[in-house]
PDB file of C-alpha atoms in Angstrom:
ATOM      1  CA  MET A 931      -0.073   0.111  -0.053  1.00  0.00           C
ATOM      2  CA  HIS A 932       1.413   3.435  -0.845  1.00  0.00           C
ATOM      3  CA  PHE A 933       0.834   6.771   0.768  1.00  0.00           C
ATOM      4  CA  LEU A 934       1.752  10.006  -1.369  1.00  0.00           C
ATOM      5  CA  MET A 935       2.034  13.297   0.633  1.00  0.00           C
ATOM      6  CA  THR A 936       1.916  15.840  -1.694  1.00  0.00           C
ATOM      7  CA  ASN A 937       2.337  20.037  -1.425  1.00  0.00           C
ATOM      8  CA  ASP A 938       1.313  22.366  -3.698  1.00  0.00           C
ATOM      9  CA  VAL A 939       3.663  25.569  -2.674  1.00  0.00           C
ATOM     10  CA  GLU A 940       2.063  28.856  -4.163  1.00  0.00           C
ATOM     11  CA  SER A 941       2.416  32.682  -2.338  1.00  0.00           C
ATOM     12  CA  PHE A 942      -1.424  32.743  -1.885  1.00  0.00           C
ATOM     13  CA  SER A 943      -2.866  34.199   1.319  1.00  0.00           C
ATOM     14  CA  ILE A 944      -5.274  32.365   2.880  1.00  0.00           C
ATOM     15  CA  PRO A 945      -6.518  35.473   5.066  1.00  0.00           C
ATOM     16  CA  LEU A 946      -6.316  38.038   1.945  1.00  0.00           C
ATOM     17  CA  ASN A 947      -7.578  35.001  -0.620  1.00  0.00           C
ATOM     18  CA  LYS A 948      -5.189  36.378  -2.912  1.00  0.00           C
ATOM     19  CA  PRO A 949      -1.324  35.735  -4.083  1.00  0.00           C
ATOM     20  CA  ASP A 950       0.704  37.684  -1.755  1.00  0.00           C
ATOM     21  CA  THR A 951       4.567  38.327  -1.743  1.00  0.00           C
ATOM     22  CA  VAL A 952       4.889  38.812   2.138  1.00  0.00           C
ATOM     23  CA  THR A 953       3.196  35.230   2.215  1.00  0.00           C
ATOM     24  CA  ALA A 954       5.656  33.761  -0.006  1.00  0.00           C
ATOM     25  CA  LYS A 955       8.440  35.319   2.160  1.00  0.00           C
ATOM     26  CA  GLU A 956       6.780  33.483   5.510  1.00  0.00           C
ATOM     27  CA  ILE A 957       6.163  30.237   3.768  1.00  0.00           C
ATOM     28  CA  TYR A 958      10.040  29.964   3.318  1.00  0.00           C
ATOM     29  CA  GLU A 959      10.743  30.970   6.794  1.00  0.00           C
ATOM     30  CA  VAL A 960       8.062  29.410   8.890  1.00  0.00           C
ATOM     31  CA  GLY A 961       5.771  27.366   6.699  1.00  0.00           C
ATOM     32  CA  LEU A 962       8.116  24.987   5.329  1.00  0.00           C
ATOM     33  CA  PRO A 963      10.411  24.668   7.882  1.00  0.00           C
ATOM     34  CA  ARG A 964       7.367  23.551  10.186  1.00  0.00           C
ATOM     35  CA  LEU A 965       6.187  21.042   7.580  1.00  0.00           C
ATOM     36  CA  LEU A 966       9.507  19.460   6.778  1.00  0.00           C
ATOM     37  CA  ASP A 967      10.251  19.261  10.711  1.00  0.00           C
ATOM     38  CA  LEU A 968       7.428  16.870  10.722  1.00  0.00           C
ATOM     39  CA  TYR A 969       8.142  14.881   7.722  1.00  0.00           C
ATOM     40  CA  ALA A 970      11.418  14.608   8.963  1.00  0.00           C
ATOM     41  CA  ARG A 971      10.117  13.318  12.319  1.00  0.00           C
ATOM     42  CA  HIS A 972       7.951  10.635  10.370  1.00  0.00           C
ATOM     43  CA  ASP A 973      10.856  10.000   8.117  1.00  0.00           C
ATOM     44  CA  ILE A 974       8.732  10.242   5.244  1.00  0.00           C
ATOM     45  CA  LYS A 975       9.208  11.375   1.378  1.00  0.00           C
ATOM     46  CA  CYS A 976       6.742  13.427  -0.234  1.00  0.00           C
ATOM     47  CA  THR A 977       6.419  15.579  -3.516  1.00  0.00           C
ATOM     48  CA  PHE A 978       6.059  19.537  -3.365  1.00  0.00           C
ATOM     49  CA  TYR A 979       4.730  20.873  -6.505  1.00  0.00           C
ATOM     50  CA  PHE A 980       5.602  24.577  -6.658  1.00  0.00           C
ATOM     51  CA  THR A 981       4.651  27.353  -9.004  1.00  0.00           C
ATOM     52  CA  GLY A 982       7.204  29.244 -11.085  1.00  0.00           C
ATOM     53  CA  THR A 983       5.965  32.570  -9.634  1.00  0.00           C
ATOM     54  CA  ILE A 984       7.162  31.621  -5.888  1.00  0.00           C
ATOM     55  CA  CYS A 985       9.987  30.312  -6.808  1.00  0.00           C
ATOM     56  CA  GLU A 986      10.941  33.957  -8.686  1.00  0.00           C
ATOM     57  CA  LEU A 987      10.157  35.191  -5.052  1.00  0.00           C
ATOM     58  CA  VAL A 988      11.775  32.715  -2.873  1.00  0.00           C
ATOM     59  CA  PRO A 989      14.115  30.646  -5.036  1.00  0.00           C
ATOM     60  CA  ASP A 990      15.855  29.431  -1.517  1.00  0.00           C
ATOM     61  CA  SER A 991      12.469  27.665  -0.782  1.00  0.00           C
ATOM     62  CA  VAL A 992      13.143  24.834  -3.465  1.00  0.00           C
ATOM     63  CA  ASP A 993      16.454  24.338  -2.217  1.00  0.00           C
ATOM     64  CA  LEU A 994      15.400  24.044   1.378  1.00  0.00           C
ATOM     65  CA  VAL A 995      12.823  21.118   0.152  1.00  0.00           C
ATOM     66  CA  LYS A 996      15.568  19.448  -2.007  1.00  0.00           C
ATOM     67  CA  ALA A 997      17.642  19.738   0.932  1.00  0.00           C
ATOM     68  CA  TYR A 998      15.470  17.317   2.605  1.00  0.00           C
ATOM     69  CA  GLY A 999      15.222  14.706   0.235  1.00  0.00           C
ATOM     70  CA  HIS A1000      11.632  15.551  -1.345  1.00  0.00           C
ATOM     71  CA  GLU A1001      10.653  15.765  -4.664  1.00  0.00           C
ATOM     72  CA  ILE A1002      10.292  18.943  -6.522  1.00  0.00           C
ATOM     73  CA  GLY A1003       7.219  19.036  -9.222  1.00  0.00           C
ATOM     74  CA  CYS A1004       5.546  21.505 -11.016  1.00  0.00           C
ATOM     75  CA  HIS A1005       2.511  23.153 -10.279  1.00  0.00           C
ATOM     76  CA  SER A1006       2.468  25.590 -13.322  1.00  0.00           C
ATOM     77  CA  TYR A1007       3.591  29.291 -13.490  1.00  0.00           C
ATOM     78  CA  SER A1008       0.680  31.400 -12.001  1.00  0.00           C
ATOM     79  CA  HIS A1009      -2.140  30.436  -9.469  1.00  0.00           C
ATOM     80  CA  ALA A1010      -4.027  33.344 -10.596  1.00  0.00           C
ATOM     81  CA  GLN A1011      -7.773  32.809 -11.657  1.00  0.00           C
ATOM     82  CA  ASP A1012      -7.054  34.322 -15.269  1.00  0.00           C
ATOM     83  CA  LYS A1013      -4.202  31.316 -15.386  1.00  0.00           C
ATOM     84  CA  ALA A1014      -6.372  28.485 -14.683  1.00  0.00           C
ATOM     85  CA  LEU A1015      -5.087  26.415 -17.518  1.00  0.00           C
ATOM     86  CA  ASP A1016      -8.808  25.189 -18.155  1.00  0.00           C
ATOM     87  CA  VAL A1017      -9.426  28.484 -19.741  1.00  0.00           C
ATOM     88  CA  LEU A1018      -6.252  28.851 -21.345  1.00  0.00           C
ATOM     89  CA  SER A1019      -5.618  27.872 -25.109  1.00  0.00           C
ATOM     90  CA  TYR A1020      -3.240  25.084 -25.919  1.00  0.00           C
ATOM     91  CA  GLU A1021      -0.388  27.249 -27.014  1.00  0.00           C
ATOM     92  CA  GLU A1022      -1.121  29.686 -23.548  1.00  0.00           C
ATOM     93  CA  GLN A1023      -0.909  26.547 -21.728  1.00  0.00           C
ATOM     94  CA  LEU A1024       2.475  25.423 -23.190  1.00  0.00           C
ATOM     95  CA  ASN A1025       3.756  28.797 -22.348  1.00  0.00           C
ATOM     96  CA  GLU A1026       2.720  28.753 -18.952  1.00  0.00           C
ATOM     97  CA  ILE A1027       3.771  25.339 -18.124  1.00  0.00           C
ATOM     98  CA  LYS A1028       7.270  25.489 -20.164  1.00  0.00           C
ATOM     99  CA  LYS A1029       7.906  28.861 -18.159  1.00  0.00           C
ATOM    100  CA  ALA A1030       7.330  27.157 -15.229  1.00  0.00           C
ATOM    101  CA  LYS A1031       9.446  23.937 -15.911  1.00  0.00           C
ATOM    102  CA  ASN A1032      12.400  25.871 -17.145  1.00  0.00           C
ATOM    103  CA  LEU A1033      12.077  28.379 -13.878  1.00  0.00           C
ATOM    104  CA  ILE A1034      12.181  25.433 -11.470  1.00  0.00           C
ATOM    105  CA  GLU A1035      14.709  23.118 -13.360  1.00  0.00           C
ATOM    106  CA  SER A1036      17.298  25.947 -13.589  1.00  0.00           C
ATOM    107  CA  ILE A1037      16.882  25.541  -9.374  1.00  0.00           C
ATOM    108  CA  ALA A1038      16.225  22.208  -8.746  1.00  0.00           C
ATOM    109  CA  GLY A1039      17.190  20.044 -12.003  1.00  0.00           C
ATOM    110  CA  ARG A1040      15.177  17.485 -14.310  1.00  0.00           C
ATOM    111  CA  ILE A1041      11.668  17.366 -12.785  1.00  0.00           C
ATOM    112  CA  GLU A1042       8.699  15.108 -13.928  1.00  0.00           C
ATOM    113  CA  SER A1043       5.846  15.237 -11.978  1.00  0.00           C
ATOM    114  CA  PHE A1044       2.992  17.964 -12.227  1.00  0.00           C
ATOM    115  CA  ARG A1045      -0.332  19.359 -10.791  1.00  0.00           C
ATOM    116  CA  ALA A1046      -2.785  21.838 -12.091  1.00  0.00           C
ATOM    117  CA  PRO A1047      -3.396  25.184 -10.187  1.00  0.00           C
ATOM    118  CA  ALA A1048      -6.500  24.947  -8.623  1.00  0.00           C
ATOM    119  CA  LEU A1049      -6.905  21.436 -10.307  1.00  0.00           C
ATOM    120  CA  ARG A1050      -8.254  22.993 -13.182  1.00  0.00           C
ATOM    121  CA  LEU A1051      -7.065  21.216 -16.501  1.00  0.00           C
ATOM    122  CA  ASN A1052      -8.376  20.118 -20.008  1.00  0.00           C
ATOM    123  CA  GLU A1053      -7.769  17.746 -22.565  1.00  0.00           C
ATOM    124  CA  ASP A1054      -5.207  20.560 -23.805  1.00  0.00           C
ATOM    125  CA  THR A1055      -3.290  20.054 -20.407  1.00  0.00           C
ATOM    126  CA  VAL A1056      -2.733  16.615 -21.621  1.00  0.00           C
ATOM    127  CA  LYS A1057      -0.944  17.394 -24.719  1.00  0.00           C
ATOM    128  CA  ALA A1058       1.121  20.344 -23.272  1.00  0.00           C
ATOM    129  CA  LEU A1059       2.426  17.978 -20.644  1.00  0.00           C
ATOM    130  CA  GLU A1060       3.779  15.292 -23.134  1.00  0.00           C
ATOM    131  CA  GLU A1061       5.383  18.106 -25.054  1.00  0.00           C
ATOM    132  CA  THR A1062       7.109  19.538 -21.956  1.00  0.00           C
ATOM    133  CA  GLY A1063       8.395  16.114 -20.695  1.00  0.00           C
ATOM    134  CA  PHE A1064       6.074  15.403 -17.988  1.00  0.00           C
ATOM    135  CA  THR A1065       5.296  11.786 -16.747  1.00  0.00           C
ATOM    136  CA  SER A1066       2.731  12.149 -14.264  1.00  0.00           C
ATOM    137  CA  ASP A1067      -0.123  14.614 -13.175  1.00  0.00           C
ATOM    138  CA  SER A1068      -2.243  14.462  -9.740  1.00  0.00           C
ATOM    139  CA  SER A1069      -5.223  17.169 -10.208  1.00  0.00           C
ATOM    140  CA  ILE A1070      -8.146  14.907 -10.741  1.00  0.00           C
ATOM    141  CA  CYS A1071     -10.272  14.323  -7.696  1.00  0.00           C
ATOM    142  CA  PRO A1072     -12.562  11.330  -8.264  1.00  0.00           C
ATOM    143  CA  GLN A1073     -16.034  11.482  -6.643  1.00  0.00           C
ATOM    144  CA  ARG A1074     -15.374  14.833  -4.753  1.00  0.00           C
ATOM    145  CA  PHE A1075     -18.255  17.345  -5.129  1.00  0.00           C
ATOM    146  CA  ASP A1076     -17.407  21.042  -4.419  1.00  0.00           C
ATOM    147  CA  GLY A1077     -20.724  22.365  -5.214  1.00  0.00           C
ATOM    148  CA  PRO A1078     -20.436  26.412  -5.717  1.00  0.00           C
ATOM    149  CA  PHE A1079     -17.921  26.584  -3.460  1.00  0.00           C
ATOM    150  CA  THR A1080     -14.732  26.558  -5.933  1.00  0.00           C
ATOM    151  CA  PHE A1081     -13.948  28.270  -9.386  1.00  0.00           C
ATOM    152  CA  GLY A1082     -14.382  26.146 -12.340  1.00  0.00           C
ATOM    153  CA  SER A1083     -16.705  23.846 -10.351  1.00  0.00           C
ATOM    154  CA  LYS A1084     -19.073  23.187 -13.288  1.00  0.00           C
ATOM    155  CA  ARG A1085     -15.987  21.494 -14.876  1.00  0.00           C
ATOM    156  CA  LYS A1086     -15.216  20.003 -12.094  1.00  0.00           C
ATOM    157  CA  LEU A1087     -18.474  17.967 -12.203  1.00  0.00           C
ATOM    158  CA  LYS A1088     -17.139  15.361 -14.398  1.00  0.00           C
ATOM    159  CA  TRP A1089     -14.682  14.194 -11.540  1.00  0.00           C
ATOM    160  CA  LEU A1090     -17.690  12.331 -10.279  1.00  0.00           C
ATOM    161  CA  PHE A1091     -16.903   9.590 -13.086  1.00  0.00           C
ATOM    162  CA  ALA A1092     -13.513   9.742 -13.128  1.00  0.00           C
ATOM    163  CA  PRO A1093     -11.676   6.506 -12.396  1.00  0.00           C
ATOM    164  CA  ARG A1094     -10.418   6.260  -8.636  1.00  0.00           C
ATOM    165  CA  LYS A1095      -7.055   4.260  -8.996  1.00  0.00           C
ATOM    166  CA  PRO A1096      -4.594   5.525 -11.346  1.00  0.00           C
ATOM    167  CA  TYR A1097      -4.801   5.680 -15.246  1.00  0.00           C
ATOM    168  CA  PHE A1098      -3.163   7.392 -18.335  1.00  0.00           C
ATOM    169  CA  LEU A1099      -5.109  10.411 -19.323  1.00  0.00           C
ATOM    170  CA  SER A1100      -7.085  10.290 -22.622  1.00  0.00           C
ATOM    171  CA  TYR A1101      -6.711  12.795 -25.204  1.00  0.00           C
ATOM    172  CA  GLU A1102     -10.393  13.164 -25.555  1.00  0.00           C
ATOM    173  CA  SER A1103     -11.618  13.147 -21.921  1.00  0.00           C
ATOM    174  CA  ILE A1104      -9.355  13.733 -18.874  1.00  0.00           C
ATOM    175  CA  THR A1105     -11.755  11.531 -16.778  1.00  0.00           C
ATOM    176  CA  ARG A1106     -11.304   8.678 -19.095  1.00  0.00           C
ATOM    177  CA  LYS A1107      -8.721   6.421 -19.459  1.00  0.00           C
ATOM    178  CA  GLY A1108      -6.640   6.883 -22.750  1.00  0.00           C
ATOM    179  CA  THR A1109      -3.423   6.244 -24.245  1.00  0.00           C
ATOM    180  CA  SER A1110      -1.275   9.210 -23.503  1.00  0.00           C
ATOM    181  CA  LYS A1111       2.359   8.874 -21.574  1.00  0.00           C
ATOM    182  CA  ILE A1112       0.796  10.940 -18.773  1.00  0.00           C
ATOM    183  CA  LEU A1113       0.135   8.757 -15.651  1.00  0.00           C
ATOM    184  CA  GLU A1114      -3.068  10.416 -13.818  1.00  0.00           C
ATOM    185  CA  ILE A1115      -2.236   9.785  -9.851  1.00  0.00           C
ATOM    186  CA  PRO A1116      -5.750  10.711  -8.605  1.00  0.00           C
ATOM    187  CA  ILE A1117      -6.203  12.816  -5.312  1.00  0.00           C
ATOM    188  CA  SER A1118      -7.996  10.684  -2.539  1.00  0.00           C
ATOM    189  CA  ALA A1119     -11.629  11.955  -2.072  1.00  0.00           C
ATOM    190  CA  LEU A1120     -15.350  10.803  -1.737  1.00  0.00           C
ATOM    191  CA  LEU A1121     -17.495  13.655  -1.860  1.00  0.00           C
ATOM    192  CA  PHE A1122     -15.122  15.435   0.390  1.00  0.00           C
ATOM    193  CA  SER A1123     -11.436  15.571  -0.452  1.00  0.00           C
ATOM    194  CA  PHE A1124      -8.572  13.813   1.348  1.00  0.00           C
ATOM    195  CA  SER A1125      -6.688  17.187   2.320  1.00  0.00           C
ATOM    196  CA  GLY A1126      -5.610  20.130   4.465  1.00  0.00           C
ATOM    197  CA  THR A1127      -8.547  22.032   3.570  1.00  0.00           C
ATOM    198  CA  VAL A1128     -11.180  19.496   4.903  1.00  0.00           C
ATOM    199  CA  MET A1129      -9.219  18.230   7.326  1.00  0.00           C
ATOM    200  CA  ARG A1130      -8.915  21.843   9.291  1.00  0.00           C
ATOM    201  CA  ARG A1131     -12.595  22.492   8.258  1.00  0.00           C
ATOM    202  CA  SER A1132     -14.032  19.326   9.775  1.00  0.00           C
ATOM    203  CA  PRO A1133     -11.347  16.597  11.759  1.00  0.00           C
ATOM    204  CA  LEU A1134     -14.303  14.635  12.117  1.00  0.00           C
ATOM    205  CA  ILE A1135     -15.567  14.298   8.359  1.00  0.00           C
ATOM    206  CA  THR A1136     -11.664  13.676   7.649  1.00  0.00           C
ATOM    207  CA  LYS A1137     -11.193  10.881  10.343  1.00  0.00           C
ATOM    208  CA  MET A1138     -14.348   8.832   8.454  1.00  0.00           C
ATOM    209  CA  LEU A1139     -13.003   9.584   4.744  1.00  0.00           C
ATOM    210  CA  GLN A1140      -9.577   8.561   6.109  1.00  0.00           C
ATOM    211  CA  LYS A1141     -10.824   5.224   7.480  1.00  0.00           C
ATOM    212  CA  TYR A1142     -12.736   4.228   4.003  1.00  0.00           C
ATOM    213  CA  LEU A1143      -9.594   5.181   1.753  1.00  0.00           C
ATOM    214  CA  PHE A1144      -7.500   3.015   4.285  1.00  0.00           C
ATOM    215  CA  ILE A1145      -9.745   0.100   3.771  1.00  0.00           C
ATOM    216  CA  GLU A1146     -10.323   0.852  -0.306  1.00  0.00           C
ATOM    217  CA  ALA A1147      -6.105   0.690  -0.776  1.00  0.00           C
ATOM    218  CA  LYS A1148      -5.946  -2.481   1.376  1.00  0.00           C
ATOM    219  CA  ARG A1149      -8.661  -4.106  -0.800  1.00  0.00           C
ATOM    220  CA  ASN A1150      -7.969  -2.702  -4.164  1.00  0.00           C
ATOM    221  CA  ASP A1151      -4.288  -1.594  -4.086  1.00  0.00           C
ATOM    222  CA  LYS A1152      -5.349   2.151  -4.574  1.00  0.00           C
ATOM    223  CA  PRO A1153      -2.574   4.547  -3.603  1.00  0.00           C
ATOM    224  CA  VAL A1154      -3.776   7.205  -1.035  1.00  0.00           C
ATOM    225  CA  VAL A1155      -2.948  10.682  -2.021  1.00  0.00           C
ATOM    226  CA  PHE A1156      -3.308  13.445   0.620  1.00  0.00           C
ATOM    227  CA  LEU A1157      -3.397  17.313  -0.681  1.00  0.00           C
ATOM    228  CA  PHE A1158      -1.786  19.828   1.738  1.00  0.00           C
ATOM    229  CA  HIS A1159      -0.440  23.721   1.499  1.00  0.00           C
ATOM    230  CA  PRO A1160       2.545  25.111   3.427  1.00  0.00           C
ATOM    231  CA  ASN A1161       0.332  28.240   3.835  1.00  0.00           C
ATOM    232  CA  GLU A1162      -1.641  26.137   5.991  1.00  0.00           C
ATOM    233  CA  CYS A1163       1.013  26.194   8.488  1.00  0.00           C
ATOM    234  CA  LEU A1164       1.298  29.913   9.082  1.00  0.00           C
ATOM    235  CA  ASP A1165      -0.612  31.403  12.178  1.00  0.00           C
ATOM    236  CA  PHE A1166      -3.446  33.966  11.727  1.00  0.00           C
ATOM    237  CA  GLU A1167      -5.147  35.758  14.279  1.00  0.00           C
ATOM    238  CA  GLY A1168      -7.887  38.497  13.507  1.00  0.00           C
ATOM    239  CA  ASP A1169     -10.515  39.141  11.205  1.00  0.00           C
ATOM    240  CA  ALA A1170      -9.988  38.596   7.391  1.00  0.00           C
ATOM    241  CA  VAL A1171     -11.677  40.383   4.409  1.00  0.00           C
ATOM    242  CA  PRO A1172     -11.705  38.022   1.328  1.00  0.00           C
ATOM    243  CA  THR A1173     -10.264  39.811  -2.058  1.00  0.00           C
ATOM    244  CA  ARG A1174     -13.280  39.650  -4.533  1.00  0.00           C
ATOM    245  CA  ARG A1175     -12.351  37.561  -7.296  1.00  0.00           C
ATOM    246  CA  SER A1176     -15.226  37.221  -9.411  1.00  0.00           C
ATOM    247  CA  ALA A1177     -17.777  40.008 -10.369  1.00  0.00           C
ATOM    248  CA  ASN A1178     -20.609  37.119 -10.196  1.00  0.00           C
ATOM    249  CA  PHE A1179     -22.393  37.752  -7.167  1.00  0.00           C
ATOM    250  CA  PHE A1180     -23.223  33.909  -6.381  1.00  0.00           C
ATOM    251  CA  GLU A1181     -19.472  32.842  -7.182  1.00  0.00           C
ATOM    252  CA  HIS A1182     -18.031  35.396  -4.881  1.00  0.00           C
ATOM    253  CA  LEU A1183     -19.996  34.561  -1.827  1.00  0.00           C
ATOM    254  CA  PHE A1184     -19.629  30.961  -1.883  1.00  0.00           C
ATOM    255  CA  ALA A1185     -15.930  30.908  -3.295  1.00  0.00           C
ATOM    256  CA  ASP A1186     -14.809  33.818  -1.927  1.00  0.00           C
ATOM    257  CA  VAL A1187     -16.372  34.863   1.107  1.00  0.00           C
ATOM    258  CA  ILE A1188     -17.754  31.504   2.749  1.00  0.00           C
ATOM    259  CA  ARG A1189     -15.226  29.306   1.528  1.00  0.00           C
ATOM    260  CA  GLN A1190     -12.573  31.692   2.907  1.00  0.00           C
ATOM    261  CA  LYS A1191     -14.253  31.382   6.286  1.00  0.00           C
ATOM    262  CA  LEU A1192     -14.272  27.949   6.240  1.00  0.00           C
ATOM    263  CA  LYS A1193     -10.591  28.152   5.268  1.00  0.00           C
ATOM    264  CA  LEU A1194      -9.258  30.086   8.240  1.00  0.00           C
ATOM    265  CA  LYS A1195     -10.114  27.502  10.576  1.00  0.00           C
ATOM    266  CA  ASN A1196      -7.050  25.640  12.485  1.00  0.00           C
ATOM    267  CA  LEU A1197      -4.148  27.211  10.718  1.00  0.00           C
ATOM    268  CA  GLY A1198      -0.755  27.223  12.096  1.00  0.00           C
ATOM    269  CA  MET A1199       0.342  24.778  14.657  1.00  0.00           C
ATOM    270  CA  ASN A1200      -3.056  23.079  14.955  1.00  0.00           C
ATOM    271  CA  SER A1201      -2.844  22.136  11.083  1.00  0.00           C
ATOM    272  CA  LEU A1202       0.538  20.582  11.946  1.00  0.00           C
ATOM    273  CA  LYS A1203      -1.151  18.501  14.820  1.00  0.00           C
ATOM    274  CA  LEU A1204      -3.910  17.371  12.772  1.00  0.00           C
ATOM    275  CA  LEU A1205      -1.611  16.209   9.690  1.00  0.00           C
ATOM    276  CA  ASP A1206       0.640  14.732  12.697  1.00  0.00           C
ATOM    277  CA  GLY A1207      -2.386  12.393  13.474  1.00  0.00           C
ATOM    278  CA  ILE A1208      -2.794  11.242   9.663  1.00  0.00           C
ATOM    279  CA  LEU A1209       0.600  10.373   9.045  1.00  0.00           C
ATOM    280  CA  ALA A1210       1.006   8.581  12.366  1.00  0.00           C
ATOM    281  CA  SER A1211      -2.201   6.749  11.330  1.00  0.00           C
ATOM    282  CA  ALA A1212      -0.861   5.973   7.868  1.00  0.00           C
ATOM    283  CA  SER A1213       2.347   4.478   9.526  1.00  0.00           C
ATOM    284  CA  GLU A1214       0.670   2.288  11.771  1.00  0.00           C
ATOM    285  CA  TYR A1215      -1.936   0.843   8.983  1.00  0.00           C
ATOM    286  CA  GLY A1216       1.498  -0.220   6.933  1.00  0.00           C
ATOM    287  CA  PHE A1217       1.499   2.344   4.187  1.00  0.00           C
ATOM    288  CA  GLU A1218       4.667   3.232   2.404  1.00  0.00           C
ATOM    289  CA  PHE A1219       5.347   6.847   1.351  1.00  0.00           C
ATOM    290  CA  VAL A1220       6.792   7.360  -1.959  1.00  0.00           C
ATOM    291  CA  SER A1221       6.694  10.429  -3.864  1.00  0.00           C
ATOM    292  CA  ALA A1222       4.882  10.687  -7.304  1.00  0.00           C
ATOM    293  CA  SER A1223       7.984  10.031  -9.352  1.00  0.00           C
ATOM    294  CA  GLU A1224       8.534   7.082  -7.112  1.00  0.00           C
ATOM    295  CA  TYR A1225       4.912   5.689  -7.750  1.00  0.00           C
ATOM    296  CA  THR A1226       4.759   6.474 -11.308  1.00  0.00           C
ATOM    297  CA  LYS A1227       8.191   4.461 -11.890  1.00  0.00           C
ATOM    298  CA  MET A1228       6.896   1.639  -9.915  1.00  0.00           C
ATOM    299  CA  TYR A1229       3.365   1.711 -11.802  1.00  0.00           C
ATOM    300  CA  LYS A1230       4.799   1.634 -15.353  1.00  0.00           C
ATOM    301  CA  THR A1231       7.126  -1.120 -14.068  1.00  0.00           C
ATOM    302  CA  ASN A1232       4.650  -3.617 -12.777  1.00  0.00           C
ATOM    303  CA  ARG A1233       2.189  -2.620 -16.056  1.00  0.00           C
ATOM    304  CA  HIS A1234       5.364  -4.474 -17.882  1.00  0.00           C
TER     305      HIS A1234
END
């Protein structure tokens, strides 16, 4: 049984609800050290997906993570809403991904694992990932249902029909098995995602979800993939005024105002305590912790 602990590293401020240069520095100085210390205590190796923009703001953050022996992956160049891959043309996607990959590789060396910002991708993304030399993606969240609480939620409805086990992406549909060279390693979910955001909002829901996912992994040889963000390790006190990211009233109400208030729960050390419990449970259950690239190699080897 395999457990993939994955981390999206971006300069996004949860209290401000927008990318922020000060937050990028805090992630490097506080968030990452706290998180890396936790992983070191559990003696596990993880994958960190970096955006190109945070690499430009704090390039030493890549070196810091790599020094601990973790895999460096790509989270495209920008996490801005207007740069979500599923609203860009193929050429625009290719440019964003290529720009990020070249930047990250100039610091970390060769990378091959990818995750789309906000988990938003489409069929053109598959071709762009092949063109830029990636071997895996981890953006599809099968049977997760966000309702109106995320941008691009209508496009994500197709997740309800996506395979739960890893599969090679199709050029015709990202939620169907296909013949591309990109292995999709789905993020674990069942209505709710197995992620830091849900863990902090509702430890009880996460505990029930974890129990199901662990049993499923044992029965079906399906890897468990947990999604976390180093910015969740940053402390926050006081009131937050969410930045408006949509002119649509209902999108703003659900995806900005309500969702942001929920995301403010259990930040800082509380998030680390909750994550510590999940990692301890996974170790006791018998999981082997692997990176995305390690899992991809094992999967392809076993298929042949």
